[in-house]
Amino acid sequence: MITGHIPFFFFFWGPALVALGLVWGIWRARRLGVRPALGSDIDGYNASDVREILDLYGPEGRAAWRWRVLPADTAFAAFYGLVALGLALGLMERGHGAPIAFLCAGGWILASIMDIRENLAFARMADSYPVINPLTASRAASFTTLKFWLFLI
């Protein structure tokens, strides 16, 4: 088995950069006048909740959310998914089996997929505003809940 491709410091700095990116993303969204609302609502939401939030954002806030915050959040989701994949590969390189690697990093990998799917649903709802498809809102709410719990694992 070939070992040593993923440096040991990655096990600390990878998650540290994810945490820093999360704080920076929240700060940046607030500077744009967009408060985190739907992506952090783990209790669920529906089409009328989405419409209400998008109404509150106003035209400028909706545009900032759709064209700045959502793409940045999608890139961040891809980033933390890749960090988790790197952690899993690093664990396997160091002789830990795939089940152990998946237990350690699988939550973030799956959370990143749910986060990207959630953002695609948000983009679809923002593009169709003021008409919000209830099925799209329901799916986005499911992705939000799954993302939150998987990220915590």
Short mmCIF file of C-alpha atoms in Angstrom, two decimals:
data_model
loop_
_atom_site.label_atom_id
_atom_site.label_comp_id
_atom_site.label_asym_id
_atom_site.label_seq_id
_atom_site.Cartn_x
_atom_site.Cartn_y
_atom_site.Cartn_z
CA MET A 1 0.00 0.00 0.00
CA ILE A 2 1.30 3.45 -0.92
CA THR A 3 1.16 5.85 2.02
CA GLY A 4 1.96 9.45 2.67
CA HIS A 5 0.24 11.22 -0.21
CA ILE A 6 -2.03 13.24 2.06
CA PRO A 7 0.12 15.08 4.62
CA PHE A 8 -0.68 14.71 8.27
CA PHE A 9 -1.26 18.46 8.77
CA PHE A 10 -4.25 18.19 6.41
CA PHE A 11 -6.16 16.40 9.19
CA PHE A 12 -6.11 19.64 11.21
CA TRP A 13 -5.95 22.37 8.58
CA GLY A 14 -8.62 20.90 6.30
CA PRO A 15 -11.40 21.07 8.92
CA ALA A 16 -9.99 24.38 10.24
CA LEU A 17 -10.34 25.92 6.78
CA VAL A 18 -13.90 24.59 6.55
CA ALA A 19 -14.77 26.26 9.87
CA LEU A 20 -13.12 29.50 8.75
CA GLY A 21 -15.01 29.35 5.45
CA LEU A 22 -18.30 28.87 7.26
CA VAL A 23 -17.73 31.94 9.45
CA TRP A 24 -16.56 34.02 6.47
CA GLY A 25 -19.59 32.97 4.39
CA ILE A 26 -22.05 34.02 7.09
CA TRP A 27 -20.22 37.34 7.55
CA ARG A 28 -20.18 37.97 3.79
CA ALA A 29 -23.89 37.19 3.38
CA ARG A 30 -24.74 39.63 6.16
CA ARG A 31 -22.64 42.35 4.51
CA LEU A 32 -24.68 41.80 1.34
CA GLY A 33 -27.84 42.30 3.40
CA VAL A 34 -28.91 38.66 3.20
CA ARG A 35 -29.52 36.97 6.52
CA PRO A 36 -29.26 33.17 6.64
CA ALA A 37 -32.83 31.96 6.84
CA LEU A 38 -33.84 28.95 4.79
CA GLY A 39 -30.53 27.09 4.69
CA SER A 40 -30.34 27.09 8.47
CA ASP A 41 -34.01 26.29 9.19
CA ILE A 42 -33.82 22.64 10.25
CA ASP A 43 -37.42 22.58 11.48
CA GLY A 44 -38.61 22.57 7.89
CA TYR A 45 -40.30 25.11 5.70
CA ASN A 46 -42.82 25.23 2.89
CA ALA A 47 -43.55 27.28 -0.23
CA SER A 48 -45.22 30.11 1.69
CA ASP A 49 -42.19 30.36 4.03
CA VAL A 50 -39.89 30.60 1.01
CA ARG A 51 -42.07 33.26 -0.60
CA GLU A 52 -42.16 35.23 2.66
CA ILE A 53 -38.36 35.19 2.98
CA LEU A 54 -37.87 36.15 -0.67
CA ASP A 55 -40.40 38.98 -0.21
CA LEU A 56 -38.41 40.24 2.79
CA TYR A 57 -35.16 40.23 0.81
CA GLY A 58 -36.61 42.61 -1.77
CA PRO A 59 -35.37 42.78 -5.37
CA GLU A 60 -31.76 43.72 -4.49
CA GLY A 61 -31.52 41.17 -1.67
CA ARG A 62 -32.96 38.43 -3.89
CA ALA A 63 -30.45 39.23 -6.61
CA ALA A 64 -27.56 39.21 -4.13
CA TRP A 65 -28.79 35.95 -2.61
CA ARG A 66 -29.34 34.26 -5.98
CA TRP A 67 -26.22 35.40 -7.81
CA ARG A 68 -23.68 35.83 -5.00
CA VAL A 69 -24.62 33.90 -1.89
CA LEU A 70 -25.96 30.72 -3.52
CA PRO A 71 -22.96 30.24 -5.87
CA ALA A 72 -20.54 30.90 -2.98
CA ASP A 73 -22.43 28.47 -0.75
CA THR A 74 -22.37 25.84 -3.50
CA ALA A 75 -18.62 26.30 -3.91
CA PHE A 76 -18.21 26.02 -0.14
CA ALA A 77 -20.25 22.80 -0.12
CA ALA A 78 -18.01 21.35 -2.83
CA PHE A 79 -14.96 22.49 -0.83
CA TYR A 80 -15.96 20.81 2.42
CA GLY A 81 -17.01 17.69 0.53
CA LEU A 82 -13.55 17.53 -1.06
CA VAL A 83 -11.90 18.11 2.34
CA ALA A 84 -13.92 15.22 3.75
CA LEU A 85 -12.96 13.05 0.79
CA GLY A 86 -9.31 13.94 1.42
CA LEU A 87 -9.71 13.00 5.08
CA ALA A 88 -11.27 9.66 4.14
CA LEU A 89 -8.52 8.90 1.61
CA GLY A 90 -5.87 9.93 4.14
CA LEU A 91 -7.31 7.56 6.71
CA MET A 92 -7.35 4.72 4.20
CA GLU A 93 -3.75 5.51 3.17
CA ARG A 94 -2.76 5.17 6.80
CA GLY A 95 -4.18 1.66 7.01
CA HIS A 96 -7.69 2.32 8.28
CA GLY A 97 -10.41 0.52 6.40
CA ALA A 98 -13.07 2.13 4.27
CA PRO A 99 -15.76 1.67 6.98
CA ILE A 100 -13.68 3.66 9.49
CA ALA A 101 -12.90 6.32 6.89
CA PHE A 102 -16.57 6.59 5.96
CA LEU A 103 -17.60 6.84 9.61
CA CYS A 104 -15.14 9.69 10.09
CA ALA A 105 -15.75 11.63 6.88
CA GLY A 106 -18.91 10.23 5.30
CA GLY A 107 -21.21 12.66 7.08
CA TRP A 108 -19.49 15.67 5.51
CA ILE A 109 -19.35 14.00 2.10
CA LEU A 110 -23.09 13.29 2.15
CA ALA A 111 -23.85 16.71 3.70
CA SER A 112 -22.04 18.43 0.84
CA ILE A 113 -24.20 16.56 -1.68
CA MET A 114 -27.37 17.55 0.21
CA ASP A 115 -26.11 21.16 0.44
CA ILE A 116 -25.56 21.35 -3.32
CA ARG A 117 -28.97 19.83 -4.01
CA GLU A 118 -30.54 22.29 -1.55
CA ASN A 119 -28.86 25.21 -3.34
CA LEU A 120 -30.07 24.00 -6.73
CA ALA A 121 -33.61 23.88 -5.33
CA PHE A 122 -33.16 27.39 -3.89
CA ALA A 123 -31.96 28.65 -7.27
CA ARG A 124 -34.97 27.12 -8.98
CA MET A 125 -37.32 28.78 -6.46
CA ALA A 126 -35.54 32.15 -6.79
CA ASP A 127 -35.79 31.95 -10.58
CA SER A 128 -39.52 31.16 -10.46
CA TYR A 129 -40.33 33.84 -7.83
CA PRO A 130 -43.08 34.90 -7.01
CA VAL A 131 -44.44 31.47 -7.92
CA ILE A 132 -42.89 28.86 -5.62
CA ASN A 133 -43.45 25.19 -6.41
CA PRO A 134 -44.50 23.41 -3.17
CA LEU A 135 -42.70 20.20 -4.19
CA THR A 136 -39.43 22.07 -4.76
CA ALA A 137 -39.79 23.80 -1.38
CA SER A 138 -40.50 20.48 0.32
CA ARG A 139 -37.46 18.86 -1.26
CA ALA A 140 -35.26 21.81 -0.33
CA ALA A 141 -36.48 21.56 3.27
CA SER A 142 -35.59 17.85 3.32
CA PHE A 143 -32.14 18.59 1.91
CA THR A 144 -31.65 21.30 4.56
CA THR A 145 -32.51 18.95 7.41
CA LEU A 146 -30.35 16.14 6.05
CA LYS A 147 -27.45 18.52 5.42
CA PHE A 148 -27.55 19.85 8.96
CA TRP A 149 -27.60 16.45 10.68
CA LEU A 150 -25.03 14.89 8.34
CA PHE A 151 -22.67 17.84 8.80
CA LEU A 152 -22.77 17.30 12.56
CA ILE A 153 -21.75 13.65 12.26
#
